[in-house]
């Protein structure tokens, strides 16, 4: 083999879900989220680099079936790790969307009874319909 570093021994460990996932009972800090994002992108780029290195390495003359099988296995491992890194980033985006949409959990009775959001959404809907009618030149129903 060549003096090139072995991708299987150099690879960074993927972050575990238990350590990095959060619940709505405690809001994650911005640094934690940024750190997860940066580690996810770094893992994705590292896996892709290793995969490209493995595919770009020419086969030596007289390479045996065992060497070819080992390279194929390494490529499979790196491909799986690449997919896992992408899944970790997708998990982070899903958690961010949930936080953005739902926010932290509210206490019992907190934020209920006002009905202000429903009234505001009806007003916005009426304003959008009026704007669309005015722009299209169609009179109301």
Coordinates of C-alpha atoms in Angstrom, one line a residue:
X1 CA 0.0 0.0 0.0
X2 CA 1.0 3.6 -0.3
X3 CA 2.2 5.9 2.5
X4 CA -1.2 7.7 2.3
X5 CA -3.1 7.9 5.6
X6 CA -5.8 5.3 6.1
X7 CA -9.3 6.9 6.0
X8 CA -10.6 4.3 8.3
X9 CA -8.2 5.2 11.1
X10 CA -8.3 9.0 10.6
X11 CA -12.0 9.5 10.4
X12 CA -13.7 11.6 13.0
X13 CA -16.4 10.1 15.1
X14 CA -19.9 11.0 14.3
X15 CA -21.8 12.8 17.0
X16 CA -24.2 10.7 19.0
X17 CA -27.9 11.6 18.9
X18 CA -28.3 11.3 22.7
X19 CA -25.6 13.8 23.5
X20 CA -26.6 16.4 20.9
X21 CA -30.4 16.1 20.8
X22 CA -32.4 18.4 23.0
X23 CA -35.9 18.6 24.4
X24 CA -38.4 21.4 24.6
X25 CA -37.9 21.5 28.4
X26 CA -34.5 23.1 28.0
X27 CA -33.7 25.4 25.1
X28 CA -30.3 24.7 23.4
X29 CA -27.8 27.4 23.4
X30 CA -26.8 29.0 20.1
X31 CA -23.2 27.8 20.6
X32 CA -24.4 24.2 20.9
X33 CA -26.4 24.5 17.7
X34 CA -23.6 26.2 15.8
X35 CA -21.2 23.5 17.1
X36 CA -23.4 20.7 15.9
X37 CA -23.8 22.4 12.5
X38 CA -20.0 22.9 12.1
X39 CA -19.2 19.4 13.2
X40 CA -21.8 18.0 10.8
X41 CA -20.5 20.0 7.8
X42 CA -16.9 19.0 8.7
X43 CA -17.9 15.3 8.9
X44 CA -19.7 15.6 5.6
X45 CA -16.7 17.2 3.9
X46 CA -14.3 14.7 5.5
X47 CA -16.3 11.7 4.3
X48 CA -16.6 13.1 0.8
X49 CA -12.8 13.7 0.7
X50 CA -12.1 10.2 1.8
X51 CA -14.5 8.8 -0.7
X52 CA -12.9 10.8 -3.5
X53 CA -9.5 9.8 -2.4
X54 CA -10.4 6.1 -2.4
X55 CA -11.9 6.3 -5.9
X56 CA -9.1 8.4 -7.4
X57 CA -6.4 6.1 -6.1
X58 CA -5.2 3.9 -9.0
X59 CA -5.0 0.2 -8.5
X60 CA -1.5 -1.1 -8.3
X61 CA -0.2 -3.6 -10.9
X62 CA -0.8 -7.1 -9.7
X63 CA -3.5 -6.1 -7.2
X64 CA -5.3 -9.1 -5.9
X65 CA -9.0 -9.7 -5.4
X66 CA -8.5 -9.2 -1.7
X67 CA -7.1 -5.7 -2.2
X68 CA -10.0 -4.8 -4.5
X69 CA -12.5 -6.2 -1.9
X70 CA -10.8 -4.2 0.9
X71 CA -11.1 -1.0 -1.2
X72 CA -14.7 -1.8 -2.0
X73 CA -15.4 -2.3 1.7
X74 CA -13.7 1.0 2.5
X75 CA -15.8 2.8 -0.1
X76 CA -18.9 1.3 1.3
X77 CA -18.0 2.3 4.9
X78 CA -17.2 5.9 3.8
X79 CA -20.4 6.1 1.7
X80 CA -22.4 5.0 4.8
X81 CA -20.6 7.5 6.9
X82 CA -21.3 10.2 4.4
X83 CA -25.0 9.4 4.4
X84 CA -25.0 9.4 8.2
X85 CA -23.4 12.8 8.3
X86 CA -26.1 14.2 6.0
X87 CA -28.8 12.6 8.1
X88 CA -27.3 14.3 11.2
X89 CA -27.5 17.7 9.5
X90 CA -31.1 16.9 8.4
X91 CA -31.9 16.1 12.0
X92 CA -30.5 19.4 13.1
X93 CA -32.5 21.3 10.6
X94 CA -35.7 19.4 11.6
X95 CA -35.0 20.3 15.3
X96 CA -34.5 24.0 14.3
X97 CA -37.7 24.1 12.4
X98 CA -39.6 22.5 15.3
X99 CA -38.1 25.1 17.7
X100 CA -39.0 27.9 15.3
X101 CA -42.6 26.7 14.7
X102 CA -43.5 25.5 18.2
X103 CA -41.0 27.1 20.5
X104 CA -40.4 25.9 24.0
X105 CA -43.3 24.1 25.8
X106 CA -45.7 26.4 27.5
X107 CA -47.1 25.9 31.0
X108 CA -50.7 24.8 31.6
X109 CA -53.0 27.7 30.7
X110 CA -50.2 29.9 29.5
X111 CA -50.9 31.7 26.3
X112 CA -54.5 30.3 26.1
X113 CA -57.8 32.1 26.1
X114 CA -56.7 35.2 24.3
X115 CA -57.6 34.1 20.8
X116 CA -55.5 37.0 19.4
X117 CA -53.7 34.8 16.9
X118 CA -56.9 33.6 15.3
X119 CA -58.2 37.1 15.0
X120 CA -54.9 38.3 13.5
X121 CA -54.8 35.5 11.0
X122 CA -58.3 36.3 9.8
X123 CA -57.4 39.9 9.4
X124 CA -54.3 39.0 7.4
X125 CA -56.3 36.6 5.2
X126 CA -58.9 39.3 4.5
X127 CA -56.1 41.8 3.7
X128 CA -54.4 39.3 1.3
X129 CA -57.7 38.6 -0.4
X130 CA -58.5 42.3 -0.8
X131 CA -55.0 42.8 -2.3
X132 CA -55.4 40.0 -4.7
X133 CA -58.8 41.2 -5.8
X134 CA -57.4 44.7 -6.3
X135 CA -54.4 43.5 -8.3
X136 CA -56.5 41.2 -10.5
X137 CA -59.3 43.6 -11.1
X138 CA -62.0 41.1 -9.9
X139 CA -64.7 42.3 -7.6
X140 CA -65.5 40.5 -4.3
X141 CA -68.0 37.6 -4.0

